[in-house]
Coordinates of C-alpha atoms and ligand atoms in Angstrom, one line a residue:
M1 CA -21.9 -71.9 -47.7
S2 CA -18.7 -73.3 -49.2
K3 CA -15.5 -71.5 -48.2
F4 CA -14.8 -71.1 -51.9
Q5 CA -17.9 -68.9 -52.4
V6 CA -16.5 -66.0 -50.3
C7 CA -15.6 -63.8 -53.2
A8 CA -18.0 -65.2 -55.8
T9 CA -19.6 -61.9 -56.8
R10 CA -16.3 -60.2 -57.2
R11 CA -14.9 -63.1 -59.2
E12 CA -17.9 -63.1 -61.5
V13 CA -17.2 -59.5 -62.3
I14 CA -13.6 -60.2 -62.7
A15 CA -14.0 -63.2 -65.0
G16 CA -16.3 -61.2 -67.3
A17 CA -13.6 -58.4 -67.4
L18 CA -10.9 -61.0 -68.1
A19 CA -12.8 -62.4 -71.1
A20 CA -13.1 -58.8 -72.5
T21 CA -9.5 -57.8 -71.8
A22 CA -7.5 -56.9 -74.9
T23 CA -4.1 -58.6 -75.1
S24 CA -2.3 -55.8 -77.0
L25 CA -0.5 -54.3 -74.0
L26 CA 3.3 -54.5 -74.2
P27 CA 5.0 -56.2 -71.3
H28 CA 7.6 -54.3 -69.3
G29 CA 11.1 -55.5 -69.0
V30 CA 13.0 -58.0 -71.0
Y31 CA 11.6 -61.4 -71.9
A32 CA 12.2 -64.1 -74.5
A33 CA 14.9 -62.1 -76.2
E34 CA 17.5 -63.6 -73.9
F35 CA 17.5 -66.5 -71.4
H36 CA 18.4 -66.2 -67.8
R37 CA 20.4 -69.2 -66.8
F38 CA 21.9 -70.1 -63.4
T39 CA 23.0 -73.1 -61.4
H40 CA 21.6 -74.1 -58.1
G41 CA 23.3 -77.1 -56.4
Q42 CA 23.0 -80.0 -58.8
F43 CA 20.5 -78.2 -61.0
D44 CA 21.1 -76.2 -64.2
I45 CA 18.1 -73.8 -64.5
T46 CA 17.1 -71.7 -67.5
V47 CA 14.1 -69.4 -67.1
V48 CA 12.1 -69.7 -70.3
S49 CA 9.4 -67.2 -71.1
D50 CA 5.9 -68.4 -72.1
G51 CA 5.1 -64.8 -73.2
F52 CA 2.7 -62.7 -71.1
I53 CA -0.9 -62.5 -70.1
T54 CA -3.0 -59.5 -69.5
L55 CA -5.0 -59.2 -66.3
P56 CA -7.7 -56.7 -65.4
A57 CA -6.8 -54.1 -62.8
E58 CA -9.6 -55.4 -60.6
V59 CA -8.0 -58.8 -60.5
L60 CA -4.5 -57.5 -59.9
L61 CA -5.3 -54.8 -57.4
P62 CA -8.7 -55.3 -55.7
D63 CA -7.6 -53.7 -52.4
A64 CA -5.7 -50.7 -53.9
T65 CA -7.1 -47.1 -53.7
P66 CA -7.6 -45.5 -57.2
D67 CA -4.3 -43.6 -56.8
E68 CA -2.3 -46.7 -55.7
R69 CA -3.9 -48.6 -58.5
A70 CA -2.9 -46.0 -61.1
T71 CA 0.7 -45.9 -59.9
I72 CA 1.2 -49.7 -59.7
I73 CA -0.5 -50.4 -63.0
K74 CA 1.9 -47.9 -64.6
R75 CA 4.9 -49.7 -63.1
L76 CA 3.5 -52.9 -64.5
G77 CA 3.4 -51.3 -68.0
G78 CA -0.4 -51.3 -68.2
D79 CA -3.2 -48.8 -68.6
L80 CA -6.1 -48.0 -66.2
Q81 CA -8.1 -51.1 -67.1
A82 CA -5.4 -53.9 -67.2
A83 CA -1.8 -54.7 -67.1
P84 CA 0.5 -57.4 -68.6
V85 CA 2.3 -59.9 -66.4
Q86 CA 4.9 -62.3 -67.6
A87 CA 5.1 -66.1 -67.5
N88 CA 8.4 -67.4 -66.3
I89 CA 8.9 -71.2 -66.7
P90 CA 12.0 -72.8 -65.2
L91 CA 13.6 -75.5 -67.4
I92 CA 15.6 -77.6 -65.0
R93 CA 18.4 -80.0 -66.1
Q94 CA 19.4 -82.6 -63.6
G95 CA 21.4 -85.6 -64.9
S96 CA 19.3 -87.1 -67.7
D97 CA 16.2 -85.3 -66.6
L98 CA 14.8 -82.2 -68.3
I99 CA 12.1 -80.8 -66.1
L100 CA 9.5 -78.0 -66.6
V101 CA 7.7 -76.4 -63.7
D102 CA 4.3 -75.7 -65.3
D103 CA 3.9 -75.8 -69.1
G104 CA 2.2 -72.5 -69.8
S105 CA -0.9 -71.4 -71.7
G106 CA -0.4 -73.3 -75.0
T107 CA -3.2 -72.5 -77.4
H108 CA -5.9 -72.6 -74.6
F109 CA -5.6 -69.1 -73.1
Q110 CA -4.5 -65.6 -74.2
A111 CA -2.7 -65.4 -77.6
S112 CA 0.2 -63.3 -76.1
A113 CA 1.2 -66.5 -74.1
G114 CA 1.9 -70.0 -75.3
K115 CA 5.4 -69.1 -76.5
L116 CA 7.2 -71.8 -74.4
V117 CA 7.7 -74.3 -77.2
E118 CA 9.1 -71.8 -79.6
N119 CA 11.5 -70.5 -77.0
L120 CA 12.6 -74.0 -76.0
K121 CA 13.4 -74.7 -79.7
T122 CA 15.6 -71.6 -79.7
L123 CA 17.5 -73.3 -76.8
G124 CA 17.7 -76.5 -78.9
V125 CA 15.1 -78.3 -76.7
D126 CA 12.4 -80.3 -78.5
P127 CA 9.1 -81.2 -76.7
A128 CA 10.1 -84.9 -76.9
D129 CA 13.2 -84.1 -74.8
I130 CA 11.1 -83.1 -71.7
T131 CA 11.1 -85.9 -69.1
K132 CA 9.0 -84.4 -66.4
V133 CA 6.4 -81.6 -66.0
I134 CA 5.5 -80.6 -62.4
F135 CA 2.4 -78.4 -62.0
T136 CA 2.2 -75.8 -59.2
H137 CA -1.5 -75.8 -60.0
A138 CA -3.9 -76.4 -62.9
H139 CA -5.0 -72.9 -64.0
P140 CA -5.0 -72.4 -67.8
D141 CA -1.9 -70.2 -67.9
H142 CA 0.1 -73.0 -66.0
S143 CA -1.3 -76.3 -67.4
G144 CA -2.9 -75.1 -70.6
A145 CA -0.1 -76.4 -72.9
T146 CA -0.5 -80.0 -71.8
T147 CA -2.4 -80.6 -75.0
T148 CA -2.2 -79.0 -78.4
A149 CA -5.2 -77.4 -80.1
E150 CA -5.8 -80.8 -81.7
G151 CA -5.8 -82.6 -78.3
R152 CA -2.5 -84.3 -78.6
V153 CA -0.2 -84.4 -75.6
L154 CA 2.5 -81.8 -76.3
Y155 CA 5.3 -83.4 -74.3
P156 CA 5.0 -87.0 -75.4
N157 CA 7.7 -88.5 -73.2
A158 CA 7.0 -86.6 -70.0
Q159 CA 5.8 -87.8 -66.6
Y160 CA 3.5 -85.4 -64.9
Y161 CA 3.1 -84.4 -61.3
V162 CA 0.3 -82.5 -59.5
S163 CA -0.8 -82.3 -55.9
S164 CA -3.5 -84.7 -54.9
V165 CA -5.6 -81.9 -53.4
E166 CA -5.4 -80.1 -56.8
W167 CA -6.5 -83.2 -58.6
E168 CA -9.5 -83.7 -56.2
F169 CA -10.5 -80.1 -56.4
W170 CA -10.7 -79.9 -60.2
T171 CA -12.1 -83.3 -60.9
D172 CA -14.8 -83.1 -58.1
K173 CA -18.1 -84.1 -59.7
N174 CA -19.8 -81.4 -57.5
Y175 CA -17.5 -78.6 -58.6
E176 CA -20.1 -76.8 -60.6
A177 CA -22.6 -77.0 -57.7
H178 CA -20.3 -75.1 -55.3
M179 CA -18.3 -72.8 -57.6
P180 CA -19.7 -69.7 -59.4
A181 CA -20.5 -70.2 -63.1
A182 CA -17.8 -67.8 -64.1
L183 CA -15.2 -70.3 -62.8
H184 CA -16.7 -73.4 -64.5
E185 CA -14.5 -72.8 -67.6
F186 CA -11.4 -73.0 -65.4
A187 CA -12.5 -76.5 -64.3
R188 CA -13.2 -77.6 -67.8
G189 CA -9.6 -76.5 -68.7
A190 CA -8.0 -78.2 -65.7
Q191 CA -9.9 -81.5 -66.5
R192 CA -8.9 -81.3 -70.1
D193 CA -5.2 -81.0 -69.0
L194 CA -5.1 -83.4 -66.2
F195 CA -7.3 -86.2 -67.8
A196 CA -5.1 -86.0 -71.0
V197 CA -2.1 -87.3 -69.0
K198 CA -4.0 -89.3 -66.4
D199 CA -2.1 -92.5 -67.1
R200 CA 1.3 -90.8 -66.5
L201 CA 0.3 -88.5 -63.7
T202 CA 1.7 -88.9 -60.2
L203 CA -0.3 -87.3 -57.3
V204 CA 2.0 -85.7 -54.7
I205 CA 1.5 -84.2 -51.2
P206 CA 3.4 -81.5 -49.5
G207 CA 6.7 -82.9 -48.2
D208 CA 7.1 -85.4 -51.0
E209 CA 10.4 -85.4 -52.8
I210 CA 9.3 -85.5 -56.4
V211 CA 12.7 -85.8 -57.9
S212 CA 15.9 -86.1 -56.0
G213 CA 16.4 -82.7 -54.4
I214 CA 13.0 -81.2 -55.5
S215 CA 10.4 -81.3 -52.8
A216 CA 6.7 -80.1 -52.8
I217 CA 5.8 -77.4 -50.3
G218 CA 2.1 -76.7 -49.6
T219 CA 1.2 -73.1 -50.5
P220 CA -2.6 -73.4 -50.7
G221 CA -5.2 -70.7 -51.4
H222 CA -4.5 -69.5 -54.9
T223 CA -6.0 -72.9 -55.7
P224 CA -6.7 -75.4 -52.9
G225 CA -3.9 -77.7 -54.0
H226 CA -1.3 -75.1 -55.0
I227 CA 2.3 -76.2 -54.3
S228 CA 5.6 -74.5 -54.5
L229 CA 8.9 -76.4 -55.0
E230 CA 12.0 -76.4 -52.8
L231 CA 15.2 -77.2 -54.6
A232 CA 18.1 -78.3 -52.4
G233 CA 21.4 -76.5 -53.0
D234 CA 23.6 -74.0 -51.2
G235 CA 20.6 -72.5 -49.5
N236 CA 17.3 -73.6 -50.9
L237 CA 15.6 -72.2 -54.0
L238 CA 11.8 -71.8 -53.9
I239 CA 9.8 -71.9 -57.1
T240 CA 6.7 -70.2 -56.0
G241 CA 4.2 -70.5 -58.9
D242 CA 1.3 -68.2 -58.0
A243 CA 1.7 -68.3 -54.2
C244 CA 2.9 -64.7 -54.5
T245 CA 1.5 -63.7 -57.8
N246 CA 3.5 -60.6 -58.7
D247 CA 6.8 -59.0 -57.4
I248 CA 5.7 -55.4 -58.0
I249 CA 2.4 -55.7 -56.2
F250 CA 2.7 -58.2 -53.3
F251 CA 6.2 -57.6 -51.9
E252 CA 5.2 -54.1 -51.1
H253 CA 1.6 -55.0 -50.1
P254 CA 1.7 -58.5 -48.6
N255 CA -1.7 -57.9 -47.0
W256 CA -3.5 -57.3 -50.3
H257 CA -5.7 -59.9 -51.9
F258 CA -5.4 -61.2 -55.5
G259 CA -8.6 -61.5 -57.5
F260 CA -8.0 -64.9 -58.8
D261 CA -7.2 -66.6 -55.5
T262 CA -9.8 -69.4 -55.0
D263 CA -9.7 -69.0 -51.2
A264 CA -8.6 -65.4 -50.6
E265 CA -7.8 -65.7 -46.9
V266 CA -5.9 -69.0 -47.1
A267 CA -3.9 -67.5 -50.1
L268 CA -3.1 -64.4 -48.1
K269 CA -1.8 -66.5 -45.2
S270 CA 0.3 -68.7 -47.6
R271 CA 1.7 -65.6 -49.3
R272 CA 2.7 -63.9 -46.0
T273 CA 4.3 -67.0 -44.6
L274 CA 6.2 -67.5 -47.8
L275 CA 7.6 -63.9 -47.8
E276 CA 8.3 -64.0 -44.1
Q277 CA 10.3 -67.2 -44.3
A278 CA 12.1 -66.2 -47.5
A279 CA 13.1 -62.9 -46.0
A280 CA 14.2 -64.4 -42.7
G281 CA 16.1 -67.2 -44.4
K282 CA 17.5 -65.1 -47.3
I283 CA 16.0 -67.7 -49.6
K284 CA 16.2 -67.3 -53.3
M285 CA 12.8 -67.4 -55.1
L286 CA 11.6 -67.8 -58.7
G287 CA 8.1 -66.4 -59.4
Y288 CA 5.9 -67.2 -62.3
H289 CA 4.3 -63.8 -63.0
W290 CA 7.2 -61.7 -61.7
T291 CA 9.3 -59.3 -63.9
Y292 CA 11.4 -61.6 -66.1
P293 CA 13.4 -63.6 -65.1
G294 CA 11.6 -63.4 -61.7
V295 CA 14.6 -64.6 -59.7
G296 CA 15.4 -62.8 -56.4
Y297 CA 15.0 -62.3 -52.7
A298 CA 12.6 -60.7 -50.3
E299 CA 14.1 -58.1 -48.1
R300 CA 12.1 -56.8 -45.2
K301 CA 11.2 -53.1 -45.4
D302 CA 9.1 -51.7 -42.6
S303 CA 6.0 -53.9 -42.4
A304 CA 6.4 -55.1 -46.0
Y305 CA 9.2 -56.3 -48.4
R306 CA 11.4 -55.2 -51.2
F307 CA 12.1 -57.4 -54.2
I308 CA 15.9 -57.8 -54.7
A309 CA 16.7 -59.3 -58.1
A310 CA 19.3 -62.1 -57.8
Ligands
ZN1 ZN1 -0.8 -67.8 -63.1

């Protein structure tokens, strides 16, 4: 049996639930109305919202008791069935480069997301201004905006970067044979996104310095080739993608699984290592589905962590 089939049954249930999830829940916290901007070393970073997505409670909290689930879903601003999580995309200025880490959902996922371009325009940034897009992984809420609804590349002047393991995983001709049917749509989306920019896509491996001062760190499990990014500065900044999917859930429960992790146990190990190292080194992090703007620290609390906003 493939290691990716471990949670197949649960994921089939989950994917069905996701398809049926309403997107009318209101996100908690502030997003899009203002922009969180900070400098880190040579980088000027603005956290731009792509909007929010709604995930079923079963995906967010598969290991929680009914009471824990109810309490946490309420903190997330959801109801018993589902909750909204935000999508925080860092826009990084460095010299003449204007870099996005992930490009969001575009028109290819839930309608409550795909707001990045309009928010960039509020900042005076046109899609043609973007010089680089670095993917943490190729799920539809992270790479879905690579093309428009008409199939045109949205950022016409950008170079793209993804890990070589991620590329191999999604473009594997045998993907459908060893992944459950409910996840085939994810592969079709990833192939749409990655093939669209194939001629300007650089494959990277953990340890590579993608841009001067921005290095790839391997944080596999959510997807096999998931990477986080380490930005050099006065103490490093870690852009964590979906290695630790949500601040409210996983800092306090670092041993809980997340329903959309491709390899649940590898993802758990990556998450725990990330939080452990971030807490020990007082490393600033920026998380994709964390409460906007998703910038903060992990502070050890008993056998878990507290999220401390920066
Ligand atoms: Zn995500």
